[in-house]
Amino acid sequence: MLYLTFEEFEDMGGTLEETAFNDLEFEAETYIDWYTFDRLRNEEEIPDRVKKCMYHIIKLLNDQMNLFNNGSDSSNTSSTDSNKQIAAQSNDGVSISYNVISASEALELAKKDVNATINRYLQGLTNSLGRKLLYRGIYPDE
């Protein structure tokens, strides 16, 4: 069961293509499953807070991916350069250098943002068995 469908994502204002959404939805769901010890896996109905959390994680992952992709190609001088941070610029030789972010830096930024998002949206939320999703201990029969 998907925690967030493509249609729900679009209804929330999401603008990704469906193929990109599918990849990022899987990643976001994996993060949530890891943080919640799979306590949502067998739920018949996914709470709205989980859906909103998924939406924001997908957006975060997409933004980090775009930051990495835009920052890693310093030879590109298209209109996407407005999204990059200028590291150095000279006027006479018309030379512009952009800050470059590595894949590992982008991943670390994404992890911190995802962790904060999960904590913000899922704190105190319980599943249908009354188990707190973010409880770090073990419930009986888990």
Short mmCIF file of C-alpha atoms in Angstrom, two decimals:
data_model
loop_
_atom_site.label_atom_id
_atom_site.label_comp_id
_atom_site.label_asym_id
_atom_site.label_seq_id
_atom_site.Cartn_x
_atom_site.Cartn_y
_atom_site.Cartn_z
CA MET A 1 0.00 0.00 0.00
CA LEU A 2 1.34 3.40 -0.96
CA TYR A 3 1.44 6.00 1.79
CA LEU A 4 0.75 8.70 -0.80
CA THR A 5 -0.66 8.22 -4.30
CA PHE A 6 0.30 10.35 -7.27
CA GLU A 7 -3.21 11.82 -7.38
CA GLU A 8 -3.01 12.80 -3.70
CA PHE A 9 0.41 14.35 -4.34
CA GLU A 10 -1.00 16.44 -7.18
CA ASP A 11 -4.01 17.45 -5.06
CA MET A 12 -1.59 18.77 -2.43
CA GLY A 13 0.11 20.93 -5.06
CA GLY A 14 2.86 18.58 -6.24
CA THR A 15 4.18 19.25 -9.74
CA LEU A 16 6.47 16.29 -10.45
CA GLU A 17 6.09 13.94 -13.39
CA GLU A 18 4.62 10.59 -12.36
CA THR A 19 7.86 8.65 -13.00
CA ALA A 20 9.89 11.03 -10.82
CA PHE A 21 7.17 10.88 -8.17
CA ASN A 22 7.25 7.06 -8.14
CA ASP A 23 11.01 6.99 -7.48
CA LEU A 24 10.86 9.64 -4.78
CA GLU A 25 7.72 8.17 -3.18
CA PHE A 26 9.56 4.88 -2.72
CA GLU A 27 12.51 6.68 -1.11
CA ALA A 28 10.25 8.72 1.17
CA GLU A 29 8.31 5.61 2.20
CA THR A 30 11.58 3.83 2.95
CA TYR A 31 12.66 6.68 5.25
CA ILE A 32 9.32 6.60 7.09
CA ASP A 33 9.42 2.81 7.44
CA TRP A 34 12.93 3.00 8.87
CA TYR A 35 12.05 5.72 11.40
CA THR A 36 8.78 4.03 12.43
CA PHE A 37 10.09 0.44 12.52
CA ASP A 38 7.52 -0.48 9.83
CA ARG A 39 4.63 0.36 12.17
CA LEU A 40 2.59 1.67 9.22
CA ARG A 41 3.12 -1.32 6.92
CA ASN A 42 -0.12 -3.13 7.82
CA GLU A 43 -2.36 -0.11 8.21
CA GLU A 44 -5.59 -0.11 6.23
CA GLU A 45 -5.85 3.67 6.26
CA ILE A 46 -2.89 6.04 6.24
CA PRO A 47 -3.33 9.13 8.47
CA ASP A 48 -3.34 12.57 6.84
CA ARG A 49 -0.24 13.60 8.80
CA VAL A 50 1.69 10.72 7.23
CA LYS A 51 0.50 11.79 3.77
CA LYS A 52 1.58 15.39 4.42
CA CYS A 53 4.91 14.13 5.74
CA MET A 54 5.36 12.08 2.55
CA TYR A 55 4.53 15.12 0.42
CA HIS A 56 7.16 17.24 2.16
CA ILE A 57 9.81 14.51 2.08
CA ILE A 58 9.26 14.00 -1.66
CA LYS A 59 9.64 17.74 -2.20
CA LEU A 60 12.79 17.82 -0.05
CA LEU A 61 14.36 14.92 -1.92
CA ASN A 62 13.48 16.48 -5.26
CA ASP A 63 14.92 19.84 -4.17
CA GLN A 64 18.15 18.20 -2.99
CA MET A 65 18.42 16.24 -6.23
CA ASN A 66 17.93 19.46 -8.22
CA LEU A 67 20.47 21.28 -6.06
CA PHE A 68 23.02 18.56 -6.75
CA ASN A 69 22.23 18.37 -10.46
CA ASN A 70 22.29 22.16 -10.94
CA GLY A 71 25.41 22.60 -8.85
CA SER A 72 27.42 19.82 -10.45
CA ASP A 73 27.43 21.19 -14.01
CA SER A 74 29.34 24.47 -13.88
CA SER A 75 29.67 24.65 -17.68
CA ASN A 76 25.93 25.15 -18.09
CA THR A 77 24.97 28.82 -18.43
CA SER A 78 21.28 28.36 -19.14
CA SER A 79 18.42 29.98 -17.29
CA THR A 80 18.77 27.39 -14.50
CA ASP A 81 21.84 29.29 -13.31
CA SER A 82 19.53 31.58 -11.38
CA ASN A 83 19.03 28.66 -8.96
CA LYS A 84 22.78 28.33 -8.31
CA GLN A 85 24.89 30.32 -5.89
CA ILE A 86 27.66 32.32 -7.51
CA ALA A 87 31.08 31.61 -5.96
CA ALA A 88 33.10 34.03 -8.16
CA GLN A 89 32.39 36.37 -11.03
CA SER A 90 34.54 38.56 -13.27
CA ASN A 91 33.20 41.20 -15.60
CA ASP A 92 35.82 41.75 -18.30
CA GLY A 93 36.31 38.08 -19.17
CA VAL A 94 32.66 37.28 -18.49
CA SER A 95 33.53 34.37 -16.23
CA ILE A 96 31.14 33.01 -13.62
CA SER A 97 31.90 30.16 -11.20
CA TYR A 98 29.23 28.49 -9.13
CA ASN A 99 29.32 26.73 -5.80
CA VAL A 100 29.33 23.00 -6.34
CA ILE A 101 27.77 20.52 -3.96
CA SER A 102 28.94 16.93 -3.92
CA ALA A 103 26.61 13.95 -3.91
CA SER A 104 27.57 13.10 -0.33
CA GLU A 105 26.88 16.69 0.80
CA ALA A 106 23.48 16.63 -0.93
CA LEU A 107 22.69 13.30 0.75
CA GLU A 108 23.65 14.61 4.19
CA LEU A 109 21.51 17.73 3.72
CA ALA A 110 18.60 15.57 2.62
CA LYS A 111 18.95 13.22 5.62
CA LYS A 112 18.90 16.10 8.10
CA ASP A 113 15.87 17.68 6.44
CA VAL A 114 14.02 14.36 6.18
CA ASN A 115 14.73 13.55 9.83
CA ALA A 116 13.39 16.95 10.94
CA THR A 117 10.30 16.56 8.73
CA ILE A 118 9.50 13.09 10.05
CA ASN A 119 9.89 14.26 13.64
CA ARG A 120 7.71 17.32 13.03
CA TYR A 121 4.83 15.46 11.36
CA LEU A 122 4.86 12.06 13.08
CA GLN A 123 5.72 13.00 16.67
CA GLY A 124 3.03 11.59 18.97
CA LEU A 125 1.15 9.88 16.13
CA THR A 126 0.01 6.30 16.77
CA ASN A 127 -0.99 3.46 14.48
CA SER A 128 -4.23 1.47 14.72
CA LEU A 129 -2.72 -0.70 17.48
CA GLY A 130 -2.08 2.40 19.58
CA ARG A 131 1.69 2.20 19.13
CA LYS A 132 3.57 5.46 18.79
CA LEU A 133 5.17 5.54 15.37
CA LEU A 134 8.44 7.13 16.50
CA TYR A 135 8.81 5.14 19.75
CA ARG A 136 12.40 3.86 19.75
CA GLY A 137 11.68 0.93 22.08
CA ILE A 138 10.14 -2.41 21.30
CA TYR A 139 6.47 -3.15 21.87
CA PRO A 140 5.39 -6.69 22.84
CA ASP A 141 4.95 -8.91 19.79
CA GLU A 142 7.16 -6.72 17.58
#
